[in-house]
XYZ file of C-alpha atoms in Angstrom:
594
model
C -1.232 -28.713 -1.327
C -5.069 -28.982 -2.515
C -5.726 -31.733 -5.514
C -5.885 -30.399 -9.067
C -9.740 -31.687 -9.210
C -10.245 -29.120 -5.942
C -8.725 -26.306 -7.564
C -10.790 -27.136 -10.721
C -14.222 -27.581 -8.297
C -13.215 -24.686 -6.300
C -12.619 -22.446 -9.388
C -14.947 -24.161 -12.219
C -17.437 -21.091 -12.033
C -15.047 -18.208 -12.671
C -12.428 -20.414 -15.139
C -15.225 -21.454 -17.012
C -16.500 -18.007 -18.548
C -12.814 -17.176 -18.838
C -11.353 -19.528 -20.495
C -11.609 -19.133 -24.413
C -10.398 -21.359 -27.012
C -8.723 -22.989 -24.121
C -6.473 -20.286 -23.198
C -5.748 -17.627 -20.425
C -6.930 -14.896 -22.093
C -10.281 -13.353 -21.174
C -12.206 -10.796 -23.022
C -14.116 -8.286 -21.054
C -17.581 -9.550 -21.460
C -16.806 -12.089 -18.961
C -14.945 -10.090 -16.549
C -17.791 -7.687 -16.554
C -20.798 -10.352 -16.419
C -17.856 -11.799 -12.973
C -18.253 -7.723 -11.981
C -21.958 -7.900 -12.514
C -22.809 -10.585 -10.225
C -20.702 -9.151 -7.393
C -22.499 -7.628 -4.325
C -22.145 -3.992 -2.989
C -19.867 -4.995 0.021
C -17.564 -7.169 -2.249
C -16.739 -5.099 -4.833
C -15.403 -2.280 -1.950
C -13.405 -5.297 -0.274
C -12.236 -6.107 -3.899
C -10.323 -3.098 -3.920
C -8.148 -3.199 -0.999
C -4.626 -4.891 -0.083
C -4.530 -5.884 3.246
C -1.543 -6.616 5.768
C -2.170 -10.031 7.972
C -0.390 -11.239 10.358
C 1.079 -14.650 10.838
C 2.813 -17.814 9.069
C -0.887 -19.449 8.216
C -4.228 -18.145 6.579
C -6.484 -20.361 9.462
C -3.845 -21.327 12.444
C -1.336 -18.637 13.086
C 0.642 -18.233 16.514
C -1.221 -16.874 19.110
C 0.876 -13.887 19.089
C -0.111 -13.438 15.731
C -4.127 -13.813 16.515
C -3.746 -11.103 18.763
C -1.978 -8.408 16.709
C -4.998 -9.501 13.546
C -7.753 -9.092 16.536
C -6.036 -5.626 18.041
C -5.377 -4.505 14.524
C -7.919 -6.111 12.065
C -11.028 -7.466 14.146
C -9.952 -11.243 12.827
C -8.520 -13.670 14.411
C -6.784 -15.192 10.686
C -6.140 -14.417 6.645
C -9.050 -16.812 6.743
C -11.514 -14.764 8.624
C -9.872 -11.340 6.929
C -11.148 -12.724 3.706
C -14.057 -14.115 4.592
C -15.027 -10.495 6.640
C -14.270 -8.007 4.232
C -13.583 -9.953 1.104
C -10.365 -8.340 -0.235
C -8.705 -8.378 -3.791
C -5.178 -8.766 -2.216
C -3.134 -9.637 0.844
C 0.265 -8.113 0.991
C 3.689 -9.985 2.426
C 5.879 -8.806 5.385
C 8.601 -9.735 7.791
C 7.998 -8.659 10.351
C 3.733 -9.734 10.379
C 5.613 -13.129 10.439
C 4.200 -13.630 7.008
C 7.350 -15.124 5.405
C 9.504 -17.841 7.777
C 10.501 -20.044 4.620
C 10.090 -20.906 1.176
C 7.390 -23.706 1.350
C 5.156 -21.951 4.614
C 4.857 -19.509 2.243
C 3.152 -21.296 -0.481
C 1.128 -22.923 2.242
C 0.222 -19.380 3.418
C -0.577 -18.169 -0.811
C -2.332 -21.534 -1.120
C -4.277 -21.364 2.211
C -5.024 -17.621 1.156
C -6.682 -18.340 -2.316
C -8.817 -21.456 -0.605
C -10.070 -18.749 1.652
C -11.256 -17.007 -0.758
C -12.262 -19.122 -3.790
C -14.779 -21.148 -0.928
C -17.142 -17.806 -0.569
C -19.551 -17.601 -2.318
C -18.862 -15.861 -5.253
C -15.111 -16.539 -5.070
C -12.612 -15.244 -6.677
C -8.261 -15.851 -6.397
C -6.040 -13.423 -4.482
C -3.906 -10.903 -5.536
C -0.488 -12.071 -2.833
C 1.666 -8.823 -3.422
C 5.049 -8.284 -1.343
C 7.591 -5.247 -1.788
C 10.633 -7.932 -3.077
C 12.784 -4.877 -4.911
C 16.182 -6.272 -3.630
C 19.153 -4.823 -1.988
C 17.559 -2.430 0.871
C 13.966 -3.632 0.739
C 13.415 -7.361 0.326
C 10.436 -9.490 2.512
C 11.705 -13.099 1.331
C 14.799 -13.780 2.491
C 16.952 -16.714 2.254
C 16.543 -19.918 1.333
C 15.431 -17.454 -1.734
C 17.624 -15.256 -4.440
C 18.346 -12.221 -2.931
C 20.036 -9.871 -6.366
C 21.733 -6.360 -5.977
C 19.741 -4.020 -5.348
C 18.005 -1.341 -8.042
C 20.694 0.993 -7.515
C 24.159 -1.724 -7.916
C 21.987 -2.797 -11.229
C 22.395 0.863 -12.321
C 26.434 0.590 -11.706
C 26.513 -2.602 -13.584
C 24.432 -0.704 -16.220
C 23.242 -4.701 -18.076
C 19.575 -4.029 -19.117
C 20.394 -8.196 -19.083
C 21.105 -8.745 -16.240
C 17.835 -6.464 -15.392
C 15.631 -8.409 -17.090
C 17.370 -11.458 -15.868
C 16.940 -10.034 -12.116
C 13.431 -9.971 -12.356
C 12.868 -13.509 -14.384
C 14.268 -15.251 -11.768
C 12.892 -13.078 -8.711
C 9.624 -13.617 -10.151
C 9.493 -17.856 -10.879
C 10.972 -17.739 -7.393
C 7.637 -15.251 -6.064
C 5.508 -17.072 -7.871
C 6.964 -20.693 -7.218
C 5.254 -19.425 -3.428
C 2.414 -17.902 -4.236
C 3.221 -14.443 -4.441
C 1.598 -12.905 -7.624
C 2.224 -8.696 -6.937
C 6.077 -7.457 -7.136
C 6.018 -3.674 -6.031
C 9.118 -3.438 -7.883
C 10.899 -1.539 -10.212
C 11.416 1.592 -8.255
C 10.864 4.010 -11.382
C 12.094 7.058 -9.099
C 15.120 8.820 -10.258
C 17.222 9.453 -7.070
C 19.034 13.089 -8.023
C 18.849 13.866 -4.505
C 22.058 12.724 -2.146
C 19.543 13.787 0.376
C 16.745 11.398 0.061
C 16.245 9.812 3.019
C 13.518 7.054 1.375
C 14.305 6.471 -2.511
C 18.256 6.373 -2.858
C 19.705 2.729 -3.637
C 16.620 1.730 -3.501
C 16.943 4.344 -7.475
C 18.647 2.884 -10.894
C 20.616 6.089 -10.453
C 20.487 9.420 -11.674
C 20.049 9.606 -15.190
C 16.247 9.188 -16.217
C 17.299 7.338 -19.957
C 19.330 4.504 -18.331
C 16.876 4.634 -14.918
C 14.278 4.260 -17.920
C 15.748 1.067 -19.736
C 16.749 -0.450 -16.926
C 12.929 -0.188 -15.284
C 11.329 -1.623 -18.430
C 13.478 -4.510 -18.197
C 13.548 -5.374 -15.365
C 8.965 -5.116 -15.901
C 9.895 -7.598 -18.133
C 11.060 -10.694 -16.873
C 9.058 -9.977 -14.168
C 5.580 -9.893 -15.896
C 7.348 -13.001 -18.252
C 7.171 -14.565 -15.349
C 3.653 -14.365 -14.316
C 4.073 -11.719 -11.517
C 2.734 -8.591 -12.278
C 5.615 -5.418 -11.701
C 4.741 -2.837 -9.987
C 6.232 1.045 -10.915
C 6.466 3.167 -7.716
C 6.544 6.348 -7.021
C 4.229 8.307 -9.606
C 4.806 10.322 -10.281
C 8.598 10.676 -8.394
C 10.009 10.190 -5.660
C 13.211 11.145 -6.699
C 14.274 14.538 -5.388
C 13.155 14.770 -1.575
C 14.709 15.173 1.357
C 11.638 13.981 3.403
C 11.064 10.820 3.936
C 6.580 10.070 3.296
C 6.331 7.436 5.726
C 6.487 9.910 7.853
C 6.080 13.141 6.462
C 4.739 15.258 3.491
C 7.874 15.450 0.826
C 7.194 18.489 -1.595
C 8.848 18.191 -5.450
C 9.250 21.695 -6.573
C 10.285 20.287 -9.965
C 9.147 22.654 -12.923
C 6.712 20.958 -14.997
C 9.264 20.644 -17.646
C 11.436 19.369 -15.369
C 8.938 16.752 -14.228
C 8.133 15.619 -17.728
C 11.861 15.132 -19.073
C 13.195 13.571 -15.433
C 10.317 11.892 -13.259
C 8.328 11.020 -16.275
C 11.034 8.883 -18.470
C 10.516 5.579 -16.545
C 7.386 5.575 -16.089
C 6.509 5.670 -19.653
C 9.109 3.347 -20.689
C 7.157 1.820 -18.166
C 4.036 1.578 -19.678
C 5.290 1.140 -23.110
C 6.674 -1.937 -21.267
C 3.094 -2.824 -20.808
C 3.620 -3.355 -17.016
C 0.341 -4.379 -15.405
C 0.218 -2.175 -12.173
C 1.915 1.466 -11.087
C 1.989 2.687 -7.445
C 1.407 6.108 -6.795
C 3.620 8.876 -3.764
C 2.351 10.629 -0.828
C 3.553 13.911 -2.733
C 2.594 17.387 -4.193
C 3.951 18.415 -6.956
C 2.348 21.856 -7.286
C 3.477 22.514 -11.363
C 1.366 19.390 -11.897
C -1.517 19.883 -9.505
C -1.605 23.042 -7.021
C -4.366 22.127 -4.927
C -2.003 20.915 -1.724
C -3.628 17.195 -1.935
C -0.727 14.406 -2.457
C -0.460 12.498 -5.421
C -2.317 9.224 -4.237
C -5.237 11.959 -3.621
C -4.981 13.886 -7.233
C -7.205 13.565 -9.767
C -5.340 15.759 -12.133
C -2.120 14.219 -12.028
C -3.455 10.446 -11.931
C -6.199 10.895 -14.226
C -5.229 13.591 -16.499
C -1.880 13.040 -16.466
C -0.827 9.250 -16.103
C -4.693 7.963 -17.413
C -4.455 10.848 -19.518
C -1.288 12.053 -21.021
C -0.148 8.819 -20.435
C -2.275 7.242 -21.950
C -1.699 4.009 -18.833
C -4.959 1.759 -17.954
C -3.780 -0.592 -16.088
C -3.611 -0.683 -12.224
C -3.465 2.304 -10.226
C -2.081 1.226 -6.565
C -1.852 3.687 -3.413
C 1.349 3.439 -1.397
C 0.613 2.469 2.441
C -2.286 4.063 3.547
C -0.567 3.667 7.058
C 1.992 6.232 5.783
C 2.350 10.346 6.798
C 2.844 11.801 3.448
C -1.222 10.924 2.914
C -2.731 11.390 6.463
C -1.210 14.430 7.173
C -4.407 16.402 5.119
C -7.689 13.951 5.589
C -8.533 11.293 8.423
C -8.577 7.743 7.165
C -11.942 7.544 6.568
C -11.407 10.125 3.715
C -8.675 9.150 2.113
C -9.490 5.577 0.776
C -12.628 7.751 -0.786
C -10.114 10.218 -2.602
C -8.241 8.665 -3.637
C -10.599 6.468 -6.704
C -12.029 9.782 -6.928
C -8.660 10.179 -8.078
C -8.487 7.288 -10.162
C -6.542 4.766 -7.482
C -7.701 1.324 -8.329
C -6.166 -0.501 -5.546
C -6.078 0.847 -1.719
C -3.183 -0.388 0.230
C -2.559 -1.336 3.885
C -4.589 1.721 5.187
C -4.085 1.624 8.696
C -7.735 0.337 10.023
C -9.448 -1.620 7.085
C -12.597 -1.550 8.490
C -12.760 2.532 8.379
C -11.499 2.268 5.052
C -13.846 -0.310 4.034
C -16.910 0.925 5.235
C -15.969 4.985 4.050
C -16.126 3.269 0.589
C -19.226 1.313 1.033
C -20.742 4.602 2.700
C -19.848 6.477 -0.107
C -21.645 4.534 -2.283
C -24.702 4.497 -0.631
C -24.382 8.001 -0.137
C -24.260 9.051 -4.141
C -20.733 10.483 -3.502
C -18.833 7.423 -5.592
C -21.417 6.118 -8.026
C -20.598 1.688 -7.907
C -19.815 2.118 -11.655
C -16.526 4.172 -10.301
C -15.906 0.978 -8.375
C -16.707 -1.338 -11.554
C -14.084 0.281 -13.726
C -11.077 -0.572 -10.673
C -12.236 -3.639 -10.211
C -12.366 -4.123 -14.116
C -8.873 -3.420 -14.360
C -7.756 -5.561 -10.698
C -9.585 -8.587 -13.011
C -7.815 -7.810 -15.868
C -4.845 -8.403 -14.065
C -6.030 -11.560 -12.181
C -6.563 -12.825 -15.721
C -3.310 -12.131 -16.845
C -1.653 -13.970 -14.413
C -3.753 -17.050 -14.912
C -4.921 -16.636 -11.550
C -8.511 -17.980 -12.583
C -7.352 -21.650 -13.492
C -4.110 -21.806 -11.923
C -4.775 -20.031 -8.783
C -2.586 -22.667 -6.062
C 1.175 -23.788 -6.096
C 2.979 -26.891 -5.717
C 5.200 -27.701 -2.891
C 7.789 -29.745 -5.355
C 8.071 -26.659 -7.411
C 9.270 -24.663 -4.521
C 11.908 -27.540 -4.327
C 12.533 -27.203 -8.299
C 12.369 -23.094 -8.424
C 13.454 -21.425 -5.154
C 17.262 -20.485 -4.769
C 18.646 -22.819 -6.733
C 21.951 -23.010 -7.459
C 21.726 -21.484 -11.430
C 19.726 -18.493 -9.727
C 22.380 -17.875 -6.309
C 25.145 -18.170 -8.907
C 23.748 -15.814 -11.568
C 22.712 -13.210 -9.040
C 26.884 -13.514 -7.667
C 28.324 -12.917 -11.040
C 25.253 -10.034 -11.282
C 26.754 -9.125 -8.218
C 30.111 -8.797 -9.440
C 29.702 -6.730 -12.239
C 28.379 -3.958 -9.882
C 30.966 -2.879 -6.947
C 32.110 -0.046 -7.634
C 35.833 1.548 -7.774
C 35.745 4.870 -6.511
C 39.391 5.509 -4.859
C 42.422 3.945 -5.444
C 45.196 6.371 -4.303
C 48.759 4.137 -5.065
C 47.280 0.855 -6.077
C 46.455 -0.168 -3.615
C 43.393 -2.177 -4.150
C 44.098 -5.539 -5.059
C 45.107 -6.111 -1.680
C 47.709 -8.342 -1.684
C 47.674 -11.994 0.343
C 51.309 -12.057 1.097
C 51.770 -8.079 2.454
C 48.535 -7.592 3.878
C 47.547 -11.109 5.219
C 46.282 -10.603 8.241
C 42.356 -8.014 8.071
C 40.150 -6.646 10.028
C 36.823 -5.696 9.149
C 35.170 -3.112 10.732
C 31.904 -1.113 10.428
C 27.976 -0.578 10.457
C 26.112 -3.498 11.376
C 22.760 -2.750 9.849
C 19.947 -5.256 10.628
C 19.333 -7.222 7.642
C 16.740 -6.554 4.927
C 14.907 -9.881 4.401
C 15.822 -10.562 8.280
C 18.289 -13.761 6.963
C 21.874 -11.964 5.962
C 24.425 -10.300 7.170
C 26.006 -9.091 9.635
C 28.311 -7.090 7.419
C 31.352 -7.543 8.562
C 30.923 -11.042 9.942
C 30.053 -11.316 6.352
C 32.151 -9.002 4.383
C 35.207 -11.071 7.097
C 34.500 -14.537 6.129
C 34.270 -14.335 2.211
C 37.731 -12.366 2.604
C 39.093 -15.445 4.729
C 37.647 -17.554 2.348
C 39.819 -16.339 -0.528
C 42.955 -16.244 1.264
C 42.973 -13.224 3.951
C 42.745 -14.091 7.651
C 40.366 -11.638 8.631
C 38.292 -10.453 11.906
C 35.465 -9.123 12.556
C 34.785 -5.873 15.021
C 31.426 -4.642 14.469
C 31.516 -0.422 15.515
C 27.792 0.005 14.204
C 25.494 3.234 13.004
C 27.115 5.643 15.976
C 30.708 4.202 17.393
C 30.960 5.298 20.820
C 34.973 6.833 22.265
C 35.363 3.952 23.498
C 34.352 1.585 20.544
C 36.877 3.295 18.677
C 39.747 3.598 20.652
C 38.781 -0.536 21.053
C 38.580 -0.861 16.605
C 42.014 1.652 16.700
C 43.506 -1.172 19.341
C 42.502 -3.810 17.220
C 43.659 -2.313 13.959
C 47.839 -2.355 15.526
C 47.734 -5.847 15.024
C 46.227 -6.094 11.034
C 48.210 -5.655 7.759
C 44.841 -3.501 6.843
C 41.650 -2.683 7.886
C 38.099 -3.149 6.286
C 35.357 -0.396 7.296
C 32.008 -0.595 5.974
C 30.550 2.830 6.122
C 26.610 3.438 6.197
C 25.597 6.630 5.299
C 27.637 9.184 6.484
C 27.617 12.827 7.793
C 29.935 15.504 8.355
C 29.088 15.419 12.444
C 29.277 11.529 11.738
C 31.262 9.055 14.264
C 31.601 6.633 11.569
C 33.609 9.459 10.539
C 35.574 9.769 13.447
C 36.199 6.029 13.391
C 37.417 5.928 10.261
C 39.462 9.348 10.582
C 41.358 7.624 13.532
C 41.975 4.151 12.147
C 43.600 6.760 8.843
C 45.813 7.793 11.386
C 47.728 4.229 12.612
C 48.862 3.771 9.504
C 47.646 0.950 8.391
C 45.822 0.678 5.067
C 42.552 1.127 5.290
C 40.043 0.393 2.340
C 36.080 1.506 2.865
C 32.910 -0.583 1.364
C 30.110 1.962 1.662
C 27.412 -0.354 2.197
C 24.604 1.275 1.572
C 25.041 5.213 -0.816
C 27.813 5.742 -2.407
C 28.091 9.568 -0.819
C 29.795 8.724 1.730
C 32.976 8.528 0.044
C 32.983 12.489 -0.319
C 32.683 12.765 4.115
C 36.337 10.723 3.589
C 38.754 11.729 1.841
C 41.964 10.438 3.479
C 40.765 6.767 2.877
C 43.076 5.608 -0.032
C 40.802 3.242 -1.293
C 36.806 3.337 -1.524
C 34.385 1.041 -2.945
C 30.720 1.169 -3.128
C 28.091 -1.579 -2.887
C 25.448 0.150 -2.829
C 23.421 -2.530 -0.241
C 24.358 -4.711 2.727
C 22.977 -8.229 1.515
C 25.340 -10.815 1.364
C 25.677 -11.033 -2.465
C 26.600 -7.858 -2.838
C 29.374 -7.929 0.101
C 30.921 -11.798 -1.282
C 31.578 -9.337 -4.640
C 32.924 -6.395 -2.973
C 35.741 -9.141 -1.307
C 36.312 -10.491 -4.674
C 36.790 -7.331 -5.834
C 39.169 -5.839 -2.528
C 40.757 -9.757 -3.259
C 41.351 -9.131 -6.560
C 39.957 -11.781 -7.518
C 37.200 -9.984 -9.694
C 38.413 -6.491 -11.532
C 35.990 -3.852 -10.282
C 33.514 -2.946 -13.097
C 31.010 -0.741 -11.655
C 30.371 2.771 -12.905
C 28.576 5.284 -10.543
C 24.522 6.258 -11.616
C 24.730 8.711 -9.256
C 26.797 11.748 -8.973
C 29.011 13.030 -5.721
C 29.535 16.168 -4.575
C 31.823 17.383 -2.808
C 30.707 17.255 1.357
C 32.334 21.253 1.328
C 31.082 22.618 -1.704
C 27.829 20.103 -2.493
C 27.262 22.705 -6.310
C 30.809 20.988 -7.386
C 31.283 17.181 -8.285
C 33.465 15.040 -6.742
C 32.809 12.283 -9.271
C 30.600 12.185 -11.905
C 27.632 9.809 -13.228
C 29.865 6.925 -15.094
C 33.140 7.217 -12.674
C 34.582 3.727 -12.333
C 38.330 2.879 -11.927
C 39.314 -0.776 -12.297
C 42.046 -2.878 -12.371
C-alpha cells in the first residue's frame, strides 16, 4: 500500500482545496473550483462508471488483458483511467475483480493511484452490487448476510441497519465505497423474474422502513448506498436485462406503492438512486424508459420528491434501455433526462465520444455536465475520498469476515427463516425418529462464487446438528432417471429434505417432490429462492422459506429443522393459490413457530 506521505503528496492539491477547519466537509465553492479546472474530456469521463477485467489495476492475467482490449480498447484498469478519466469503476465476480479481500484492496488502491497521478487527478468511486442474498459480488471470507426478502421476513430495522453497518465497513476496508444496494422495489408480482427476493417485500411501508435503516447503516460506514430501481421495478413479469418491461400502475397507485420506499431513502439522505429501464406510461407516456425520461427523473425525482443527490443509470448494456435508441444516443438522452452517472455502457468508446460530441455540437451544455460532476464530487467529499483514497491491508484483517461479524449474520439469519407448513407437527425433526436424512434438490451457482452447493451445505449443517445426512443434487430440472435415483435413495432414509427453486406447475422439481412424498417418507421442503414454491406443492407436510441459497440462510434453516432454533420469520409477500391466483393461500405476515 502507498505510504501516508505518498497519499498526501498525490492528493495534496485536491485535499488542500477541500479541507475546511480540518474536517472532511467540502463546500460547493471549492468543488466548483475543481470542476472549473477540468478539461471537457475529463468532465465527460467523470460521468462514467465502467467495468474492467482483472484482479490487478496494472498486471491482470493475459485473458483479462485480452478481454479488456476486445471490449474497451485498453489493457488494464490503469489504462482505462488514463484514457477515459472515468469517475467510477464497478467490480464484478465474472470480471475477476473479487478473488479475495486482500486482492480487492490492492486493486482498489491501484485504481486510486492510477487516477490520482493524472493531471488534476481525482479519487475514484469504486462500486459493486453487494445486495446480499442472491446478488453478491464479494464472497467468503467476507461476511455474507441474508438477502432483502429474508430481512423483510425478519422485520427488524435494527437488523437491516446492522447489515448495512457491517457490510459497509467490510466493503470500505477493501476500497469499495459505493454499493448498489438496497433494493427499494416493492415486489407485488410473484412472476417478477428479476426482482423477487431482492425486494424486502410487498408492503410499501415495511419496505420503506428497512430501506431507510440499511441506508443509514451503509452510509454510517462511509459507503454510498444506492436505492434502486426508480421509479419501481416490483410489478413486472419481464426482466429488463433481456426485454423492456411496462409498469401499468396508475399515478395514484405509484405514489402510494412504488414511491414510498424511495421517499424514505431520500429522507434518510441517501447518496445515490439508480434508475430502472422500464416504461411507466402513467408517469411518462412518451414510450421512453425511465432512465431516459426527463418527466420521471427531473420532474418527479428531482422536482416532486426533492432529491438532489446522485442519479445513476442501471447498466447501459441491458436490453431495456437499448431497444428504442442506439448506444450512441442512450448516454446523451440519459444526461438530458437528469442522470449524473452512466453505468457500464456496452462500448465506452461509443458512449464517451457521444457525450463529448453532444457538448461540442450544442445538444448538451458544459454547464449541464458541471451540475452532474458537482453532485458526484459532493458524494466523493462526503465519503472522505479526497482525504482517504487508499485502504490499508491491516484493516482488511481487522474488519473483513471477523468472528463477531459472522456471528451477527448467523443471528440475523435465524430471525428470518419462515415456517409456512407444519402438518401434524412434523417439524422439528427428531434425531430419535428421523436420524438418517436424505437431502436432495436444486444446487444453483453461488451468488458470490464462494458458497454452496445448497444440498451439501444443508447436509453438512444437519449432520453437525446430530443427524446423519447425505446430499444428492437433483438440479432445477431433474430427469426421470434422476428422480428415480432420488426415490430409490429415499428408501434408506428416515426423512427427506428437498431444496426447491422457483417451482412451476409443469416443473420437473414438482414431479420429484410428489414422487418423494409418494414413498411415504416424511418430506420437508425448503424454498431456497422464492417463497411462492409452496403453492405448487400442497402435499408437503413441512415447508420452510429460506429466501436464498447462501450458506448463512441454509444453516439457519437447518437449525430450525433440527429444533435448535424456533422459526421466527413472517412472510413479507403474499403467496397465492396455484390453481386460482386471485385467492391468497398465505397472506403477508403468515409464519408458524414451535
